[in-house]
């Protein structure tokens, strides 16, 4: 959570663009990453990220603090936009295409575990169910707590933990195949 | 495996895109608060109306005033059954007619016998 986030949100609610700008600077990268890992298209990810923050700024006066960080609200908007995108396009994403495009952005780290290959992890990630994939992205890539993920996915914390457990088991199975 | 997943944190947007997008977003202005208040009020109104309507229907059902159509009314909509019933009534009518004529015949016979017997007994 961003330091002084409540103050920034209050100022943004009063129409102060600089305050929302600070929130944008802090959250744009994780929101972009979240959308990219779900859509796997750079141009589309940029469009949706832009729409998410535009919508958040226009509707900032409708934001109510409900015990979760501001990011939960942003992730909810992003999640709905991604769902809308898939609903209108009905397109399936080619796993190999994802690998190719992701590989351009992620360079191979030097200290890789020899037993696990990054490409295989990415491929396995995209073979998980949408819920499992979402939990893995939010929990292990964007470092959100199960409680925050529960708020974003509108599920109970227990349900999120169960999805996480199944996602990890499936990911291990897929990697062992 | 978790460490491998964390490698995906390297995915980042272009700095140019971020700057451009931020500039465009901040030139827009937030929607005024009354829009959200109106929206909330409308949602609340529809929720309350729906709940009241549902309650009224439930009360009607519970009180028995809102009962389904009676079986006779439903049966009257069935054309085949109607034809069957009409045939049955016609048949019943013919039976009643035959019974009537039989009764009348009996009465006439009785009357004729009485007249005959009265004639024989007379002068």
mmCIF file with all atom_site columns, N, CA, C and O in Angstrom, chain A residues 17 24-25 28 32-33 37 42 46 50 53 57-59 61-62 64 106-107 109 112 116 118 121-122 140-141 143 175, chain B residues 1-2 4-14 17-18 21-22 24-26 28-33 36 40:
data_model
loop_
_atom_site.group_PDB
_atom_site.id
_atom_site.type_symbol
_atom_site.label_atom_id
_atom_site.label_alt_id
_atom_site.label_comp_id
_atom_site.label_asym_id
_atom_site.label_entity_id
_atom_site.label_seq_id
_atom_site.pdbx_PDB_ins_code
_atom_site.Cartn_x
_atom_site.Cartn_y
_atom_site.Cartn_z
_atom_site.occupancy
_atom_site.B_iso_or_equiv
_atom_site.pdbx_formal_charge
_atom_site.auth_seq_id
_atom_site.auth_comp_id
_atom_site.auth_asym_id
_atom_site.auth_atom_id
_atom_site.pdbx_PDB_model_num
ATOM 1   N N  . UNK A 1 17  ? -5.748  16.631  -9.487  1.00 0.00 ? 17  UNK A N  1
ATOM 2   C CA . UNK A 1 17  ? -5.157  15.727  -10.477 1.00 0.00 ? 17  UNK A CA 1
ATOM 3   C C  . UNK A 1 17  ? -3.800  15.181  -10.030 1.00 0.00 ? 17  UNK A C  1
ATOM 4   O O  . UNK A 1 17  ? -3.471  14.030  -10.300 1.00 0.00 ? 17  UNK A O  1
ATOM 5   N N  . UNK A 1 24  ? -1.595  6.881   -9.746  1.00 0.00 ? 24  UNK A N  1
ATOM 6   C CA . UNK A 1 24  ? -1.326  6.278   -11.054 1.00 0.00 ? 24  UNK A CA 1
ATOM 7   C C  . UNK A 1 24  ? 0.118   5.775   -11.115 1.00 0.00 ? 24  UNK A C  1
ATOM 8   O O  . UNK A 1 24  ? 0.368   4.628   -11.516 1.00 0.00 ? 24  UNK A O  1
ATOM 9   N N  . UNK A 1 25  ? 1.041   6.622   -10.708 1.00 0.00 ? 25  UNK A N  1
ATOM 10  C CA . UNK A 1 25  ? 2.459   6.250   -10.761 1.00 0.00 ? 25  UNK A CA 1
ATOM 11  C C  . UNK A 1 25  ? 2.735   4.981   -9.951  1.00 0.00 ? 25  UNK A C  1
ATOM 12  O O  . UNK A 1 25  ? 3.550   4.159   -10.341 1.00 0.00 ? 25  UNK A O  1
ATOM 13  N N  . UNK A 1 28  ? 0.132   1.823   -11.748 1.00 0.00 ? 28  UNK A N  1
ATOM 14  C CA . UNK A 1 28  ? 0.052   1.540   -13.191 1.00 0.00 ? 28  UNK A CA 1
ATOM 15  C C  . UNK A 1 28  ? 0.809   0.265   -13.581 1.00 0.00 ? 28  UNK A C  1
ATOM 16  O O  . UNK A 1 28  ? 0.295   -0.546  -14.360 1.00 0.00 ? 28  UNK A O  1
ATOM 17  N N  . UNK A 1 32  ? -0.912  -3.029  -15.130 1.00 0.00 ? 32  UNK A N  1
ATOM 18  C CA . UNK A 1 32  ? -0.503  -3.364  -16.503 1.00 0.00 ? 32  UNK A CA 1
ATOM 19  C C  . UNK A 1 32  ? -0.078  -4.841  -16.557 1.00 0.00 ? 32  UNK A C  1
ATOM 20  O O  . UNK A 1 32  ? -0.484  -5.589  -17.442 1.00 0.00 ? 32  UNK A O  1
ATOM 21  N N  . UNK A 1 33  ? 0.738   -5.258  -15.580 1.00 0.00 ? 33  UNK A N  1
ATOM 22  C CA . UNK A 1 33  ? 1.252   -6.633  -15.537 1.00 0.00 ? 33  UNK A CA 1
ATOM 23  C C  . UNK A 1 33  ? 0.096   -7.640  -15.406 1.00 0.00 ? 33  UNK A C  1
ATOM 24  O O  . UNK A 1 33  ? 0.062   -8.651  -16.100 1.00 0.00 ? 33  UNK A O  1
ATOM 25  N N  . UNK A 1 37  ? -0.736  -10.336 -18.345 1.00 0.00 ? 37  UNK A N  1
ATOM 26  C CA . UNK A 1 37  ? -0.684  -11.797 -18.122 1.00 0.00 ? 37  UNK A CA 1
ATOM 27  C C  . UNK A 1 37  ? -2.019  -12.462 -18.420 1.00 0.00 ? 37  UNK A C  1
ATOM 28  O O  . UNK A 1 37  ? -2.086  -13.673 -18.597 1.00 0.00 ? 37  UNK A O  1
ATOM 29  N N  . UNK A 1 42  ? 0.320   -6.690  -26.116 1.00 0.00 ? 42  UNK A N  1
ATOM 30  C CA . UNK A 1 42  ? 0.874   -5.444  -25.578 1.00 0.00 ? 42  UNK A CA 1
ATOM 31  C C  . UNK A 1 42  ? -0.025  -4.229  -25.864 1.00 0.00 ? 42  UNK A C  1
ATOM 32  O O  . UNK A 1 42  ? -0.344  -3.451  -24.954 1.00 0.00 ? 42  UNK A O  1
ATOM 33  N N  . UNK A 1 46  ? -2.151  -2.042  -23.121 1.00 0.00 ? 46  UNK A N  1
ATOM 34  C CA . UNK A 1 46  ? -1.997  -0.595  -22.930 1.00 0.00 ? 46  UNK A CA 1
ATOM 35  C C  . UNK A 1 46  ? -3.358  0.094   -22.987 1.00 0.00 ? 46  UNK A C  1
ATOM 36  O O  . UNK A 1 46  ? -3.659  0.951   -22.152 1.00 0.00 ? 46  UNK A O  1
ATOM 37  N N  . UNK A 1 50  ? -5.105  1.959   -19.787 1.00 0.00 ? 50  UNK A N  1
ATOM 38  C CA . UNK A 1 50  ? -5.505  3.361   -19.909 1.00 0.00 ? 50  UNK A CA 1
ATOM 39  C C  . UNK A 1 50  ? -6.985  3.521   -19.514 1.00 0.00 ? 50  UNK A C  1
ATOM 40  O O  . UNK A 1 50  ? -7.332  4.411   -18.726 1.00 0.00 ? 50  UNK A O  1
ATOM 41  N N  . UNK A 1 53  ? -7.570  3.267   -15.634 1.00 0.00 ? 53  UNK A N  1
ATOM 42  C CA . UNK A 1 53  ? -7.219  4.462   -14.851 1.00 0.00 ? 53  UNK A CA 1
ATOM 43  C C  . UNK A 1 53  ? -8.114  5.654   -15.201 1.00 0.00 ? 53  UNK A C  1
ATOM 44  O O  . UNK A 1 53  ? -8.433  6.462   -14.327 1.00 0.00 ? 53  UNK A O  1
ATOM 45  N N  . UNK A 1 57  ? -10.356 7.456   -12.405 1.00 0.00 ? 57  UNK A N  1
ATOM 46  C CA . UNK A 1 57  ? -10.284 8.907   -12.189 1.00 0.00 ? 57  UNK A CA 1
ATOM 47  C C  . UNK A 1 57  ? -11.678 9.549   -12.333 1.00 0.00 ? 57  UNK A C  1
ATOM 48  O O  . UNK A 1 57  ? -12.086 10.365  -11.511 1.00 0.00 ? 57  UNK A O  1
ATOM 49  N N  . UNK A 1 58  ? -12.422 9.130   -13.351 1.00 0.00 ? 58  UNK A N  1
ATOM 50  C CA . UNK A 1 58  ? -13.751 9.709   -13.569 1.00 0.00 ? 58  UNK A CA 1
ATOM 51  C C  . UNK A 1 58  ? -14.737 9.315   -12.464 1.00 0.00 ? 58  UNK A C  1
ATOM 52  O O  . UNK A 1 58  ? -15.656 10.061  -12.161 1.00 0.00 ? 58  UNK A O  1
ATOM 53  N N  . UNK A 1 59  ? -14.517 8.116   -11.892 1.00 0.00 ? 59  UNK A N  1
ATOM 54  C CA . UNK A 1 59  ? -15.447 7.623   -10.871 1.00 0.00 ? 59  UNK A CA 1
ATOM 55  C C  . UNK A 1 59  ? -14.872 7.671   -9.456  1.00 0.00 ? 59  UNK A C  1
ATOM 56  O O  . UNK A 1 59  ? -15.397 7.029   -8.557  1.00 0.00 ? 59  UNK A O  1
ATOM 57  N N  . UNK A 1 61  ? -15.058 9.732   -7.153  1.00 0.00 ? 61  UNK A N  1
ATOM 58  C CA . UNK A 1 61  ? -15.996 10.204  -6.110  1.00 0.00 ? 61  UNK A CA 1
ATOM 59  C C  . UNK A 1 61  ? -16.971 9.114   -5.688  1.00 0.00 ? 61  UNK A C  1
ATOM 60  O O  . UNK A 1 61  ? -17.671 9.258   -4.704  1.00 0.00 ? 61  UNK A O  1
ATOM 61  N N  . UNK A 1 62  ? -16.991 8.039   -6.459  1.00 0.00 ? 62  UNK A N  1
ATOM 62  C CA . UNK A 1 62  ? -17.856 6.907   -6.119  1.00 0.00 ? 62  UNK A CA 1
ATOM 63  C C  . UNK A 1 62  ? -17.098 5.880   -5.271  1.00 0.00 ? 62  UNK A C  1
ATOM 64  O O  . UNK A 1 62  ? -17.688 4.928   -4.768  1.00 0.00 ? 62  UNK A O  1
ATOM 65  N N  . UNK A 1 64  ? -15.493 4.118   -2.262  1.00 0.00 ? 64  UNK A N  1
ATOM 66  C CA . UNK A 1 64  ? -15.713 4.112   -0.808  1.00 0.00 ? 64  UNK A CA 1
ATOM 67  C C  . UNK A 1 64  ? -14.729 3.143   -0.185  1.00 0.00 ? 64  UNK A C  1
ATOM 68  O O  . UNK A 1 64  ? -14.620 2.005   -0.648  1.00 0.00 ? 64  UNK A O  1
ATOM 69  N N  . UNK A 1 106 ? 10.464  -10.462 -20.921 1.00 0.00 ? 106 UNK A N  1
ATOM 70  C CA . UNK A 1 106 ? 11.144  -11.021 -19.738 1.00 0.00 ? 106 UNK A CA 1
ATOM 71  C C  . UNK A 1 106 ? 12.458  -11.666 -20.153 1.00 0.00 ? 106 UNK A C  1
ATOM 72  O O  . UNK A 1 106 ? 12.473  -12.647 -20.881 1.00 0.00 ? 106 UNK A O  1
ATOM 73  N N  . UNK A 1 107 ? 13.516  -11.118 -19.674 1.00 0.00 ? 107 UNK A N  1
ATOM 74  C CA . UNK A 1 107 ? 14.806  -11.716 -20.022 1.00 0.00 ? 107 UNK A CA 1
ATOM 75  C C  . UNK A 1 107 ? 15.096  -12.867 -19.065 1.00 0.00 ? 107 UNK A C  1
ATOM 76  O O  . UNK A 1 107 ? 14.617  -12.890 -17.935 1.00 0.00 ? 107 UNK A O  1
ATOM 77  N N  . UNK A 1 109 ? 16.652  -14.842 -16.286 1.00 0.00 ? 109 UNK A N  1
ATOM 78  C CA . UNK A 1 109 ? 17.507  -14.474 -15.161 1.00 0.00 ? 109 UNK A CA 1
ATOM 79  C C  . UNK A 1 109 ? 18.744  -15.365 -15.067 1.00 0.00 ? 109 UNK A C  1
ATOM 80  O O  . UNK A 1 109 ? 18.714  -16.511 -15.505 1.00 0.00 ? 109 UNK A O  1
ATOM 81  N N  . UNK A 1 112 ? 18.859  -19.070 -12.485 1.00 0.00 ? 112 UNK A N  1
ATOM 82  C CA . UNK A 1 112 ? 17.684  -19.938 -12.655 1.00 0.00 ? 112 UNK A CA 1
ATOM 83  C C  . UNK A 1 112 ? 17.894  -21.309 -12.026 1.00 0.00 ? 112 UNK A C  1
ATOM 84  O O  . UNK A 1 112 ? 18.982  -21.858 -12.074 1.00 0.00 ? 112 UNK A O  1
ATOM 85  N N  . UNK A 1 116 ? 13.797  -26.130 -13.193 1.00 0.00 ? 116 UNK A N  1
ATOM 86  C CA . UNK A 1 116 ? 12.595  -25.432 -13.661 1.00 0.00 ? 116 UNK A CA 1
ATOM 87  C C  . UNK A 1 116 ? 12.941  -24.370 -14.700 1.00 0.00 ? 116 UNK A C  1
ATOM 88  O O  . UNK A 1 116 ? 13.810  -23.557 -14.506 1.00 0.00 ? 116 UNK A O  1
ATOM 89  N N  . UNK A 1 118 ? 11.756  -21.200 -16.978 1.00 0.00 ? 118 UNK A N  1
ATOM 90  C CA . UNK A 1 118 ? 10.794  -20.084 -16.953 1.00 0.00 ? 118 UNK A CA 1
ATOM 91  C C  . UNK A 1 118 ? 9.727   -20.213 -18.030 1.00 0.00 ? 118 UNK A C  1
ATOM 92  O O  . UNK A 1 118 ? 8.542   -19.966 -17.791 1.00 0.00 ? 118 UNK A O  1
ATOM 93  N N  . UNK A 1 121 ? 7.125   -22.628 -17.010 1.00 0.00 ? 121 UNK A N  1
ATOM 94  C CA . UNK A 1 121 ? 6.250   -22.069 -15.967 1.00 0.00 ? 121 UNK A CA 1
ATOM 95  C C  . UNK A 1 121 ? 5.186   -21.182 -16.615 1.00 0.00 ? 121 UNK A C  1
ATOM 96  O O  . UNK A 1 121 ? 4.013   -21.272 -16.285 1.00 0.00 ? 121 UNK A O  1
ATOM 97  N N  . UNK A 1 122 ? 5.607   -20.377 -17.570 1.00 0.00 ? 122 UNK A N  1
ATOM 98  C CA . UNK A 1 122 ? 4.666   -19.475 -18.261 1.00 0.00 ? 122 UNK A CA 1
ATOM 99  C C  . UNK A 1 122 ? 3.621   -20.271 -19.018 1.00 0.00 ? 122 UNK A C  1
ATOM 100 O O  . UNK A 1 122 ? 2.433   -19.967 -18.988 1.00 0.00 ? 122 UNK A O  1
ATOM 101 N N  . UNK A 1 140 ? 1.311   -14.487 -6.361  1.00 0.00 ? 140 UNK A N  1
ATOM 102 C CA . UNK A 1 140 ? 2.764   -14.722 -6.446  1.00 0.00 ? 140 UNK A CA 1
ATOM 103 C C  . UNK A 1 140 ? 3.499   -13.777 -7.397  1.00 0.00 ? 140 UNK A C  1
ATOM 104 O O  . UNK A 1 140 ? 4.709   -13.650 -7.303  1.00 0.00 ? 140 UNK A O  1
ATOM 105 N N  . UNK A 1 141 ? 2.777   -13.149 -8.300  1.00 0.00 ? 141 UNK A N  1
ATOM 106 C CA . UNK A 1 141 ? 3.468   -12.215 -9.197  1.00 0.00 ? 141 UNK A CA 1
ATOM 107 C C  . UNK A 1 141 ? 3.240   -10.772 -8.726  1.00 0.00 ? 141 UNK A C  1
ATOM 108 O O  . UNK A 1 141 ? 4.155   -9.974  -8.689  1.00 0.00 ? 141 UNK A O  1
ATOM 109 N N  . UNK A 1 143 ? 2.020   -10.058 -5.622  1.00 0.00 ? 143 UNK A N  1
ATOM 110 C CA . UNK A 1 143 ? 2.224   -10.051 -4.158  1.00 0.00 ? 143 UNK A CA 1
ATOM 111 C C  . UNK A 1 143 ? 1.050   -9.501  -3.344  1.00 0.00 ? 143 UNK A C  1
ATOM 112 O O  . UNK A 1 143 ? 1.238   -8.757  -2.387  1.00 0.00 ? 143 UNK A O  1
ATOM 113 N N  . UNK A 1 175 ? 4.043   -29.014 -14.772 1.00 0.00 ? 175 UNK A N  1
ATOM 114 C CA . UNK A 1 175 ? 5.493   -28.899 -14.940 1.00 0.00 ? 175 UNK A CA 1
ATOM 115 C C  . UNK A 1 175 ? 6.188   -30.251 -14.933 1.00 0.00 ? 175 UNK A C  1
ATOM 116 O O  . UNK A 1 175 ? 7.239   -30.409 -15.538 1.00 0.00 ? 175 UNK A O  1
ATOM 117 N N  . UNK B 2 1   ? 9.589   -22.950 -7.862  1.00 0.00 ? 1   UNK B N  1
ATOM 118 C CA . UNK B 2 1   ? 8.506   -22.593 -8.789  1.00 0.00 ? 1   UNK B CA 1
ATOM 119 C C  . UNK B 2 1   ? 7.999   -21.169 -8.503  1.00 0.00 ? 1   UNK B C  1
ATOM 120 O O  . UNK B 2 1   ? 7.757   -20.396 -9.413  1.00 0.00 ? 1   UNK B O  1
ATOM 121 N N  . UNK B 2 2   ? 7.848   -20.850 -7.198  1.00 0.00 ? 2   UNK B N  1
ATOM 122 C CA . UNK B 2 2   ? 7.380   -19.511 -6.823  1.00 0.00 ? 2   UNK B CA 1
ATOM 123 C C  . UNK B 2 2   ? 8.388   -18.454 -7.296  1.00 0.00 ? 2   UNK B C  1
ATOM 124 O O  . UNK B 2 2   ? 8.013   -17.398 -7.805  1.00 0.00 ? 2   UNK B O  1
ATOM 125 N N  . UNK B 2 4   ? 10.285  -18.731 -9.825  1.00 0.00 ? 4   UNK B N  1
ATOM 126 C CA . UNK B 2 4   ? 10.116  -18.627 -11.286 1.00 0.00 ? 4   UNK B CA 1
ATOM 127 C C  . UNK B 2 4   ? 8.962   -17.688 -11.619 1.00 0.00 ? 4   UNK B C  1
ATOM 128 O O  . UNK B 2 4   ? 9.067   -16.862 -12.520 1.00 0.00 ? 4   UNK B O  1
ATOM 129 N N  . UNK B 2 5   ? 7.879   -17.831 -10.853 1.00 0.00 ? 5   UNK B N  1
ATOM 130 C CA . UNK B 2 5   ? 6.713   -16.968 -11.091 1.00 0.00 ? 5   UNK B CA 1
ATOM 131 C C  . UNK B 2 5   ? 7.069   -15.502 -10.834 1.00 0.00 ? 5   UNK B C  1
ATOM 132 O O  . UNK B 2 5   ? 6.618   -14.611 -11.548 1.00 0.00 ? 5   UNK B O  1
ATOM 133 N N  . UNK B 2 6   ? 7.882   -15.295 -9.832  1.00 0.00 ? 6   UNK B N  1
ATOM 134 C CA . UNK B 2 6   ? 8.260   -13.915 -9.481  1.00 0.00 ? 6   UNK B CA 1
ATOM 135 C C  . UNK B 2 6   ? 9.084   -13.244 -10.590 1.00 0.00 ? 6   UNK B C  1
ATOM 136 O O  . UNK B 2 6   ? 9.159   -12.019 -10.656 1.00 0.00 ? 6   UNK B O  1
ATOM 137 N N  . UNK B 2 7   ? 9.684   -14.082 -11.433 1.00 0.00 ? 7   UNK B N  1
ATOM 138 C CA . UNK B 2 7   ? 10.444  -13.518 -12.557 1.00 0.00 ? 7   UNK B CA 1
ATOM 139 C C  . UNK B 2 7   ? 9.527   -12.730 -13.503 1.00 0.00 ? 7   UNK B C  1
ATOM 140 O O  . UNK B 2 7   ? 9.972   -11.823 -14.199 1.00 0.00 ? 7   UNK B O  1
ATOM 141 N N  . UNK B 2 8   ? 8.227   -13.097 -13.463 1.00 0.00 ? 8   UNK B N  1
ATOM 142 C CA . UNK B 2 8   ? 7.271   -12.404 -14.344 1.00 0.00 ? 8   UNK B CA 1
ATOM 143 C C  . UNK B 2 8   ? 6.988   -10.972 -13.874 1.00 0.00 ? 8   UNK B C  1
ATOM 144 O O  . UNK B 2 8   ? 6.347   -10.207 -14.573 1.00 0.00 ? 8   UNK B O  1
ATOM 145 N N  . UNK B 2 9   ? 7.510   -10.629 -12.677 1.00 0.00 ? 9   UNK B N  1
ATOM 146 C CA . UNK B 2 9   ? 7.360   -9.248  -12.199 1.00 0.00 ? 9   UNK B CA 1
ATOM 147 C C  . UNK B 2 9   ? 8.144   -8.270  -13.071 1.00 0.00 ? 9   UNK B C  1
ATOM 148 O O  . UNK B 2 9   ? 7.961   -7.067  -12.968 1.00 0.00 ? 9   UNK B O  1
ATOM 149 N N  . UNK B 2 10  ? 8.991   -8.819  -13.905 1.00 0.00 ? 10  UNK B N  1
ATOM 150 C CA . UNK B 2 10  ? 9.780   -7.956  -14.800 1.00 0.00 ? 10  UNK B CA 1
ATOM 151 C C  . UNK B 2 10  ? 8.957   -7.364  -15.924 1.00 0.00 ? 10  UNK B C  1
ATOM 152 O O  . UNK B 2 10  ? 9.416   -6.474  -16.642 1.00 0.00 ? 10  UNK B O  1
ATOM 153 N N  . UNK B 2 11  ? 7.754   -7.894  -16.096 1.00 0.00 ? 11  UNK B N  1
ATOM 154 C CA . UNK B 2 11  ? 6.887   -7.351  -17.151 1.00 0.00 ? 11  UNK B CA 1
ATOM 155 C C  . UNK B 2 11  ? 6.489   -5.929  -16.751 1.00 0.00 ? 11  UNK B C  1
ATOM 156 O O  . UNK B 2 11  ? 5.885   -5.721  -15.708 1.00 0.00 ? 11  UNK B O  1
ATOM 157 N N  . UNK B 2 12  ? 6.837   -4.992  -17.597 1.00 0.00 ? 12  UNK B N  1
ATOM 158 C CA . UNK B 2 12  ? 6.554   -3.587  -17.292 1.00 0.00 ? 12  UNK B CA 1
ATOM 159 C C  . UNK B 2 12  ? 6.112   -2.847  -18.541 1.00 0.00 ? 12  UNK B C  1
ATOM 160 O O  . UNK B 2 12  ? 6.535   -3.186  -19.639 1.00 0.00 ? 12  UNK B O  1
ATOM 161 N N  . UNK B 2 13  ? 5.277   -1.836  -18.369 1.00 0.00 ? 13  UNK B N  1
ATOM 162 C CA . UNK B 2 13  ? 4.872   -1.050  -19.547 1.00 0.00 ? 13  UNK B CA 1
ATOM 163 C C  . UNK B 2 13  ? 5.985   -0.097  -19.990 1.00 0.00 ? 13  UNK B C  1
ATOM 164 O O  . UNK B 2 13  ? 6.898   0.197   -19.214 1.00 0.00 ? 13  UNK B O  1
ATOM 165 N N  . UNK B 2 14  ? 5.867   0.396   -21.223 1.00 0.00 ? 14  UNK B N  1
ATOM 166 C CA . UNK B 2 14  ? 6.840   1.377   -21.713 1.00 0.00 ? 14  UNK B CA 1
ATOM 167 C C  . UNK B 2 14  ? 6.666   2.683   -20.951 1.00 0.00 ? 14  UNK B C  1
ATOM 168 O O  . UNK B 2 14  ? 5.536   3.087   -20.678 1.00 0.00 ? 14  UNK B O  1
ATOM 169 N N  . UNK B 2 17  ? 4.467   5.117   -22.855 1.00 0.00 ? 17  UNK B N  1
ATOM 170 C CA . UNK B 2 17  ? 3.035   4.836   -22.745 1.00 0.00 ? 17  UNK B CA 1
ATOM 171 C C  . UNK B 2 17  ? 2.495   5.391   -21.421 1.00 0.00 ? 17  UNK B C  1
ATOM 172 O O  . UNK B 2 17  ? 1.445   6.046   -21.387 1.00 0.00 ? 17  UNK B O  1
ATOM 173 N N  . UNK B 2 18  ? 3.225   5.140   -20.332 1.00 0.00 ? 18  UNK B N  1
ATOM 174 C CA . UNK B 2 18  ? 2.771   5.585   -19.010 1.00 0.00 ? 18  UNK B CA 1
ATOM 175 C C  . UNK B 2 18  ? 2.616   7.107   -18.965 1.00 0.00 ? 18  UNK B C  1
ATOM 176 O O  . UNK B 2 18  ? 1.599   7.618   -18.490 1.00 0.00 ? 18  UNK B O  1
ATOM 177 N N  . UNK B 2 21  ? -0.343  8.192   -21.316 1.00 0.00 ? 21  UNK B N  1
ATOM 178 C CA . UNK B 2 21  ? -1.633  7.794   -20.756 1.00 0.00 ? 21  UNK B CA 1
ATOM 179 C C  . UNK B 2 21  ? -1.998  8.676   -19.547 1.00 0.00 ? 21  UNK B C  1
ATOM 180 O O  . UNK B 2 21  ? -3.127  9.164   -19.441 1.00 0.00 ? 21  UNK B O  1
ATOM 181 N N  . UNK B 2 22  ? -1.033  8.890   -18.671 1.00 0.00 ? 22  UNK B N  1
ATOM 182 C CA . UNK B 2 22  ? -1.269  9.709   -17.466 1.00 0.00 ? 22  UNK B CA 1
ATOM 183 C C  . UNK B 2 22  ? -1.702  11.129  -17.854 1.00 0.00 ? 22  UNK B C  1
ATOM 184 O O  . UNK B 2 22  ? -2.651  11.675  -17.289 1.00 0.00 ? 22  UNK B O  1
ATOM 185 N N  . UNK B 2 24  ? -3.139  12.146  -20.630 1.00 0.00 ? 24  UNK B N  1
ATOM 186 C CA . UNK B 2 24  ? -4.504  12.149  -21.209 1.00 0.00 ? 24  UNK B CA 1
ATOM 187 C C  . UNK B 2 24  ? -5.541  11.985  -20.096 1.00 0.00 ? 24  UNK B C  1
ATOM 188 O O  . UNK B 2 24  ? -6.544  12.703  -20.061 1.00 0.00 ? 24  UNK B O  1
ATOM 189 N N  . UNK B 2 25  ? -5.281  11.060  -19.185 1.00 0.00 ? 25  UNK B N  1
ATOM 190 C CA . UNK B 2 25  ? -6.252  10.783  -18.100 1.00 0.00 ? 25  UNK B CA 1
ATOM 191 C C  . UNK B 2 25  ? -6.468  12.035  -17.245 1.00 0.00 ? 25  UNK B C  1
ATOM 192 O O  . UNK B 2 25  ? -7.612  12.403  -16.954 1.00 0.00 ? 25  UNK B O  1
ATOM 193 N N  . UNK B 2 26  ? -5.389  12.695  -16.906 1.00 0.00 ? 26  UNK B N  1
ATOM 194 C CA . UNK B 2 26  ? -5.506  13.833  -15.991 1.00 0.00 ? 26  UNK B CA 1
ATOM 195 C C  . UNK B 2 26  ? -6.100  15.078  -16.645 1.00 0.00 ? 26  UNK B C  1
ATOM 196 O O  . UNK B 2 26  ? -6.468  16.023  -15.937 1.00 0.00 ? 26  UNK B O  1
ATOM 197 N N  . UNK B 2 28  ? -8.863  14.842  -18.250 1.00 0.00 ? 28  UNK B N  1
ATOM 198 C CA . UNK B 2 28  ? -10.302 14.626  -18.008 1.00 0.00 ? 28  UNK B CA 1
ATOM 199 C C  . UNK B 2 28  ? -10.602 15.063  -16.572 1.00 0.00 ? 28  UNK B C  1
ATOM 200 O O  . UNK B 2 28  ? -9.688  15.276  -15.783 1.00 0.00 ? 28  UNK B O  1
ATOM 201 N N  . UNK B 2 29  ? -11.877 15.200  -16.265 1.00 0.00 ? 29  UNK B N  1
ATOM 202 C CA . UNK B 2 29  ? -12.213 15.570  -14.880 1.00 0.00 ? 29  UNK B CA 1
ATOM 203 C C  . UNK B 2 29  ? -13.153 14.533  -14.280 1.00 0.00 ? 29  UNK B C  1
ATOM 204 O O  . UNK B 2 29  ? -13.950 13.917  -15.003 1.00 0.00 ? 29  UNK B O  1
ATOM 205 N N  . UNK B 2 30  ? -13.081 14.348  -12.967 1.00 0.00 ? 30  UNK B N  1
ATOM 206 C CA . UNK B 2 30  ? -13.966 13.345  -12.346 1.00 0.00 ? 30  UNK B CA 1
ATOM 207 C C  . UNK B 2 30  ? -15.438 13.743  -12.485 1.00 0.00 ? 30  UNK B C  1
ATOM 208 O O  . UNK B 2 30  ? -15.754 14.929  -12.554 1.00 0.00 ? 30  UNK B O  1
ATOM 209 N N  . UNK B 2 31  ? -16.290 12.733  -12.532 1.00 0.00 ? 31  UNK B N  1
ATOM 210 C CA . UNK B 2 31  ? -17.734 13.005  -12.638 1.00 0.00 ? 31  UNK B CA 1
ATOM 211 C C  . UNK B 2 31  ? -18.221 13.659  -11.350 1.00 0.00 ? 31  UNK B C  1
ATOM 212 O O  . UNK B 2 31  ? -17.739 13.294  -10.271 1.00 0.00 ? 31  UNK B O  1
ATOM 213 N N  . UNK B 2 32  ? -19.166 14.602  -11.458 1.00 0.00 ? 32  UNK B N  1
ATOM 214 C CA . UNK B 2 32  ? -19.657 15.234  -10.217 1.00 0.00 ? 32  UNK B CA 1
ATOM 215 C C  . UNK B 2 32  ? -20.365 14.236  -9.298  1.00 0.00 ? 32  UNK B C  1
ATOM 216 O O  . UNK B 2 32  ? -20.944 13.255  -9.777  1.00 0.00 ? 32  UNK B O  1
ATOM 217 N N  . UNK B 2 33  ? -20.334 14.543  -8.012  1.00 0.00 ? 33  UNK B N  1
ATOM 218 C CA . UNK B 2 33  ? -20.849 13.609  -7.010  1.00 0.00 ? 33  UNK B CA 1
ATOM 219 C C  . UNK B 2 33  ? -22.346 13.345  -7.157  1.00 0.00 ? 33  UNK B C  1
ATOM 220 O O  . UNK B 2 33  ? -22.818 12.239  -6.879  1.00 0.00 ? 33  UNK B O  1
ATOM 221 N N  . UNK B 2 36  ? -23.498 10.153  -8.925  1.00 0.00 ? 36  UNK B N  1
ATOM 222 C CA . UNK B 2 36  ? -23.445 8.906   -8.148  1.00 0.00 ? 36  UNK B CA 1
ATOM 223 C C  . UNK B 2 36  ? -24.582 8.853   -7.135  1.00 0.00 ? 36  UNK B C  1
ATOM 224 O O  . UNK B 2 36  ? -25.164 7.800   -6.903  1.00 0.00 ? 36  UNK B O  1
ATOM 225 N N  . UNK B 2 40  ? -27.352 6.011   -7.026  1.00 0.00 ? 40  UNK B N  1
ATOM 226 C CA . UNK B 2 40  ? -27.617 5.251   -5.797  1.00 0.00 ? 40  UNK B CA 1
ATOM 227 C C  . UNK B 2 40  ? -29.095 5.320   -5.437  1.00 0.00 ? 40  UNK B C  1
ATOM 228 O O  . UNK B 2 40  ? -29.698 4.316   -5.047  1.00 0.00 ? 40  UNK B O  1
#
